[in-house]
CSV table of C-alpha atoms in Angstrom, one decimal:
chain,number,residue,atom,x,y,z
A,1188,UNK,CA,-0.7,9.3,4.4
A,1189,UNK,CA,-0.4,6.3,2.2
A,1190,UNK,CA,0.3,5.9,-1.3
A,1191,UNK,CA,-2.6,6.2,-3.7
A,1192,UNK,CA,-2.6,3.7,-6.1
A,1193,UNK,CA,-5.3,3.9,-9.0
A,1194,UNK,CA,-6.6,0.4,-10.3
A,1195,UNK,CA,-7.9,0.1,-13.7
A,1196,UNK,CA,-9.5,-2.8,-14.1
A,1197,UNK,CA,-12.6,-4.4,-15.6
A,1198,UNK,CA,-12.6,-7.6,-14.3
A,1199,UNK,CA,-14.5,-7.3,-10.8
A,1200,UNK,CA,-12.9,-10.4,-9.6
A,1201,UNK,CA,-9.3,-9.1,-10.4
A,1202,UNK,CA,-10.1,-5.6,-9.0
A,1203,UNK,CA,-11.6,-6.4,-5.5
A,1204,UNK,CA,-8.3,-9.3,-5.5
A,1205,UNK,CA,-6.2,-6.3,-6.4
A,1206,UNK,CA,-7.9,-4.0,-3.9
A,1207,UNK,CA,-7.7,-6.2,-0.6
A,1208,UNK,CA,-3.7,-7.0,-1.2
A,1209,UNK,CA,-2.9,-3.3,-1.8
A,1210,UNK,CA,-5.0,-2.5,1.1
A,1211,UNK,CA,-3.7,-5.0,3.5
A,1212,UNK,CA,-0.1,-3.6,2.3
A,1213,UNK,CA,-1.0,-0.2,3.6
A,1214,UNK,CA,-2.0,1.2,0.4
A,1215,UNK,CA,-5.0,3.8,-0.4
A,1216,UNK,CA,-6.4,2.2,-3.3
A,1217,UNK,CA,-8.9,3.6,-5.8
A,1218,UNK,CA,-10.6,1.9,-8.7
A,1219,UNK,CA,-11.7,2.9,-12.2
A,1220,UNK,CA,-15.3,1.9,-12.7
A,1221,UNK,CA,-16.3,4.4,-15.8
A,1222,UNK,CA,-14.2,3.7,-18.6
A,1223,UNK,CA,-15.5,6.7,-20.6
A,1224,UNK,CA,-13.1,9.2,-18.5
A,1225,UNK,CA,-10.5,7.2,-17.5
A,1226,UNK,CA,-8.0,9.7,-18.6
A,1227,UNK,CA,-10.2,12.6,-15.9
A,1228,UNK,CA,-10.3,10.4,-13.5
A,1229,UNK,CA,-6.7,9.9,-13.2
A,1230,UNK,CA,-6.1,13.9,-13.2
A,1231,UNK,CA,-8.6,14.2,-10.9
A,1232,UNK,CA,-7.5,11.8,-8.3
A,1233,UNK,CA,-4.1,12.3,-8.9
A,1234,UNK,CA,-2.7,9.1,-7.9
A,1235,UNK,CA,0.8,7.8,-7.2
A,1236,UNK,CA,0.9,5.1,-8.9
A,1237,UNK,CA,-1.4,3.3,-11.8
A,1238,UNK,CA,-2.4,-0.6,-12.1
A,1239,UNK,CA,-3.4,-0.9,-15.7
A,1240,UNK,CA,-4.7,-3.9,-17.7
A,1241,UNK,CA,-4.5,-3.7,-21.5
A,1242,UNK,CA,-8.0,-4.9,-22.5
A,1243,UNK,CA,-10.5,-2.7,-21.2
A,1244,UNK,CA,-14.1,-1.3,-22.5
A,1245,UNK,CA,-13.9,1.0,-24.7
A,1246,UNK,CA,-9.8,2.9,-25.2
A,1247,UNK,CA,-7.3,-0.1,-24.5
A,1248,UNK,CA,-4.6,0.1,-21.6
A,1249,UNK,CA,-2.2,1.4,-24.2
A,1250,UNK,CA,-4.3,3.7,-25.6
A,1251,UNK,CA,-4.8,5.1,-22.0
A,1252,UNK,CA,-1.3,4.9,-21.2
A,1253,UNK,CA,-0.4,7.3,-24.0
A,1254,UNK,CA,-3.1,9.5,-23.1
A,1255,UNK,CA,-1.7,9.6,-19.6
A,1256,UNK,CA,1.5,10.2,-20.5
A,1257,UNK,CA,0.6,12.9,-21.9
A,1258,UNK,CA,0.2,15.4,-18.8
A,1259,UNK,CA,1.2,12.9,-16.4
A,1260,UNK,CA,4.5,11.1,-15.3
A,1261,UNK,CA,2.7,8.7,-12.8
A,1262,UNK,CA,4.3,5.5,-12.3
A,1263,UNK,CA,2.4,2.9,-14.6
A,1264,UNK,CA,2.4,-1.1,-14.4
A,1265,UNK,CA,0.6,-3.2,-16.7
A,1266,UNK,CA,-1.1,-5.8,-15.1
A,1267,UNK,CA,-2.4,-7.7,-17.8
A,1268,UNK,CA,-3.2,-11.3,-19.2
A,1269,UNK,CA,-1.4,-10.3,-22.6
A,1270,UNK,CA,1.7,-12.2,-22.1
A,1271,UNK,CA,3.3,-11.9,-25.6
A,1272,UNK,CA,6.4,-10.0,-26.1
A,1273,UNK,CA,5.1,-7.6,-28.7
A,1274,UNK,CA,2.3,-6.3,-25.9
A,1275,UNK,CA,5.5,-6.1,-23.4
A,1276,UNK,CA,7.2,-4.2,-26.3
A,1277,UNK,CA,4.6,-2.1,-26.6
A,1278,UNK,CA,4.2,-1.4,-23.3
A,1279,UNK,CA,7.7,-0.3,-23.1
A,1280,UNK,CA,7.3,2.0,-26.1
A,1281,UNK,CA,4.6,3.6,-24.9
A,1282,UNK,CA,5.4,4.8,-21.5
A,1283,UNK,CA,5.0,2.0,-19.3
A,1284,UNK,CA,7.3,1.2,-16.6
A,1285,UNK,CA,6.5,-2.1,-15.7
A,1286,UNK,CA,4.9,-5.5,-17.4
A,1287,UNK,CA,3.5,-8.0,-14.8
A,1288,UNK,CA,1.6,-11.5,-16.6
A,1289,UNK,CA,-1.7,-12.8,-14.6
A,1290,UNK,CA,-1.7,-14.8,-12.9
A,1291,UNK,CA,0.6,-12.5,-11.0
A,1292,UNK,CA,2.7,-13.3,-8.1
A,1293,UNK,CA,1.8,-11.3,-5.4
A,1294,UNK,CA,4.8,-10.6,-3.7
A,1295,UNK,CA,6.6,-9.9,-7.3
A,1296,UNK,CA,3.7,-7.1,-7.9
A,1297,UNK,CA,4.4,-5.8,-4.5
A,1298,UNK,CA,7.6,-5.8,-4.2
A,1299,UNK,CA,8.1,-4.0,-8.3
A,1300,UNK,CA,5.3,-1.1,-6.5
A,1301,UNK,CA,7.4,-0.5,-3.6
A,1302,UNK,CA,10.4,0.0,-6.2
A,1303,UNK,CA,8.8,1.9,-8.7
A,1304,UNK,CA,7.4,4.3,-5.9
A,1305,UNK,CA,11.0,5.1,-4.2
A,1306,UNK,CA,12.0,5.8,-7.5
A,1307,UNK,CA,9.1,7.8,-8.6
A,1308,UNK,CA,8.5,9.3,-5.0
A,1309,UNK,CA,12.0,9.7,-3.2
A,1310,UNK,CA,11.1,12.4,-0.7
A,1311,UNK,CA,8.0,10.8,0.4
A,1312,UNK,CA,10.4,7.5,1.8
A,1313,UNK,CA,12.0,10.6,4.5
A,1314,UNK,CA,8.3,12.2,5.5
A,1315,UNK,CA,7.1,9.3,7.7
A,1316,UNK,CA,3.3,8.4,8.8
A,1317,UNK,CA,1.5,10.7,10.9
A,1318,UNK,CA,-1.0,10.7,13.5
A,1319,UNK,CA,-2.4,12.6,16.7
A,1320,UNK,CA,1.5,14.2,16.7
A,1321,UNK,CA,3.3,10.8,16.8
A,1322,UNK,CA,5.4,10.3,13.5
A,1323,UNK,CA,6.2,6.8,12.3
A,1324,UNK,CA,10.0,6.5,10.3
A,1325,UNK,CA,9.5,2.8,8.7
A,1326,UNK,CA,13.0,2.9,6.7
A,1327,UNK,CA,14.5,4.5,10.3
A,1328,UNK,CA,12.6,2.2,11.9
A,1329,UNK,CA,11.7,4.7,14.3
A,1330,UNK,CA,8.9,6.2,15.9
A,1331,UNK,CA,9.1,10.4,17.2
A,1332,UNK,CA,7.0,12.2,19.3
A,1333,UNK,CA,7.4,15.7,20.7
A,1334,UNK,CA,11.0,16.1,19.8
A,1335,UNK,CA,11.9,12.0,20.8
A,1336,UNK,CA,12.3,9.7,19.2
A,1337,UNK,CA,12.3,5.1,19.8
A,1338,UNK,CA,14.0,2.6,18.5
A,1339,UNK,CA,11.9,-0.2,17.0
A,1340,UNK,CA,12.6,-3.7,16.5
A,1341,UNK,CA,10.9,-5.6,12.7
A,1342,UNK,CA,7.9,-6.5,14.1
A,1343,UNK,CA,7.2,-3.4,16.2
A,1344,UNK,CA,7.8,-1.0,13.5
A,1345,UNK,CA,5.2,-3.6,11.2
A,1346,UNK,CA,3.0,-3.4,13.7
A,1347,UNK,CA,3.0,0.1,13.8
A,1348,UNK,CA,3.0,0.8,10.1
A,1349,UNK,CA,-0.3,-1.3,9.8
A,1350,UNK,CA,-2.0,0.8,12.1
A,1351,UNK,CA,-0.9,4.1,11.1
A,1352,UNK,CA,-2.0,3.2,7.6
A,1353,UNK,CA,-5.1,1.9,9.3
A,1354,UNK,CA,-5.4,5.3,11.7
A,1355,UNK,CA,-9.4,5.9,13.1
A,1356,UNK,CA,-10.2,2.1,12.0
A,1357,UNK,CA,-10.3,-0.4,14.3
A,1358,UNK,CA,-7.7,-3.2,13.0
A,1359,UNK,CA,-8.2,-7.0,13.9
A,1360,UNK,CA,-5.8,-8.9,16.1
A,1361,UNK,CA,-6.9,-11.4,12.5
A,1362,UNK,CA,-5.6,-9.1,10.2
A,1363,UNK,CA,-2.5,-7.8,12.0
A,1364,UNK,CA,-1.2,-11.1,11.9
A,1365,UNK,CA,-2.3,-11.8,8.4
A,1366,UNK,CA,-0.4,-8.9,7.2
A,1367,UNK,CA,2.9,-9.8,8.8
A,1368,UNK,CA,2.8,-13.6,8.1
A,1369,UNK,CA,3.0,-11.4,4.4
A,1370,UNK,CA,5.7,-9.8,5.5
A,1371,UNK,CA,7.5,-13.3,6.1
A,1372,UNK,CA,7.5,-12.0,9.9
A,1373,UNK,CA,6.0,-15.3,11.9
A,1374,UNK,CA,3.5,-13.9,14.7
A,1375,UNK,CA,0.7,-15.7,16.4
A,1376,UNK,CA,-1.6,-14.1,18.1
A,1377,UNK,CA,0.3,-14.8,22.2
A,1378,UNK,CA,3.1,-12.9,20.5
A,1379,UNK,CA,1.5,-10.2,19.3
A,1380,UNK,CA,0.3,-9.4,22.7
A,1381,UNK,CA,3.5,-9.1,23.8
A,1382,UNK,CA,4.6,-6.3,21.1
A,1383,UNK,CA,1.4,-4.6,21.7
A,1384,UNK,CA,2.8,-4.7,25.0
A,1385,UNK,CA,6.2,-3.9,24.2
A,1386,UNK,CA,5.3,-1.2,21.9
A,1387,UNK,CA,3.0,0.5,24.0
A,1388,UNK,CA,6.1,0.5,26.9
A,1389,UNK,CA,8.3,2.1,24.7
A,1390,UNK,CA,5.4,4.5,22.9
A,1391,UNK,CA,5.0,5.5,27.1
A,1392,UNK,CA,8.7,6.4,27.5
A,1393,UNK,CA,8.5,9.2,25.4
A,1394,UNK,CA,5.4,10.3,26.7
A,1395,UNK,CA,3.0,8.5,24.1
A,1396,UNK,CA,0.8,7.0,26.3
A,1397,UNK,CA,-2.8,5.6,25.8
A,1398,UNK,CA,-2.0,5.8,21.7
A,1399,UNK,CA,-2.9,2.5,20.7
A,1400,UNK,CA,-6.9,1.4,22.2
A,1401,UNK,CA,-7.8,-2.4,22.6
A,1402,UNK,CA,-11.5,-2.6,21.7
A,1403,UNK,CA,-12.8,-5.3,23.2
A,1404,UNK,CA,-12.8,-8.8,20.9
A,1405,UNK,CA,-12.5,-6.5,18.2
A,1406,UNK,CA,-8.3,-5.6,18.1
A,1407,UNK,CA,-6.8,-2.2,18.4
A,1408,UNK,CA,-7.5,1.3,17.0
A,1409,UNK,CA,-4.9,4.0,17.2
């Protein structure tokens, strides 16, 4: 399963900005909307990682921070407008582990989420993505099924990764090539037939066969 990361965030704009990038990253995300139980909603979703902004309705980010620090070692980043160093400082002091200004760059924010959650998260790098039996390795680079496993090249095991994280949903041909021109990986849409194609030969050589569905002008669905 994905990582759950918990936004909170009162800005709508920010949030539903924040919310498409982590999901088009092959994040779960899940927002705050009640700023009267922040601190419940946190222990009740129990996420992996927290987006925090500093001024918020009610208890500010730091105040929250503390508060969640206080049963909680979840990974936290301020997200924030709040650019001086005394709200960095505080930050610090009071339990967060990262301090990113907006506007934020996305790549930056993405690639400090991916750190903080190796750190925070080692043993979930080595469990893979899951689905229907077939288990994707994305730091192998690998995919295994019934005791076998394939080799992957970049773009195969992106592919792959964007529709595990996307399982049941049917995913784009749009999208798919959205989320790897992110990745820096150039595909347009003649070459991503052809690792469809290519994935789907190799997926069938270990006796995966029929995994990944083309819906008709709609994309693929695994």
């Amino acid at each position: 399963m994905p990582e759950k990361i918990m936004i909170i965030e009162d800005d709508p704009v920010i949030r539903t900005e924040l919310e498409t990038l982590l999901s088009g990253n092959g994040f779960l995300p899940c927002v705050v909307t009640d700023f009267e139980r922040t601190a419940c909603q946190v222990k009740a979703e129990d996420p992996h990682l927290i987006l925090l902004d500093i001024k918020l309705p009610g208890k500010s980010g730091f105040y929250l921070c503390s508060e969640i620090r206080s049963f909680s070692d979840v990974p936290v980043i301020f997200v924030t407008s709040s650019n001086t160093d005394m709200d960095e400082l505080n930050s610090i002091m009071l339990g967060g582990d990262a301090f990113i200004t907006k506007p934020y760059n996305t790549a930056i924010l993405l690639a400090k989420i991916r750190s903080l959650l190796k750190r925070a998260w080692p043993g979930r790098q080595n469990e893979g993505l899951s689905w229907h039996g077939a288990v994707l390795h994305p730091e192998e680079g690998t995919l295994e099924y019934d005791d076998r496993k394939v080799e992957l090249t970049k773009n195969e095991q992106k592919i792959l990764y964007y529709l595990f994280t996307h399982a049941g949903v049917i995913c784009s041909r749009a999208d798919i090539i959205d989320y790897l021109w992110d990745s820096r990986l150039y595909v347009d849409d003649n070459a991503l037939s052809v690792n469809i194609n290519r994935i789907r030969e190799k997926l069938a050589g270990i006796g995966l066969t029929d995994f990944i569905r083309t819906k008709h002008r709609q994309g693929y669905l695994i």
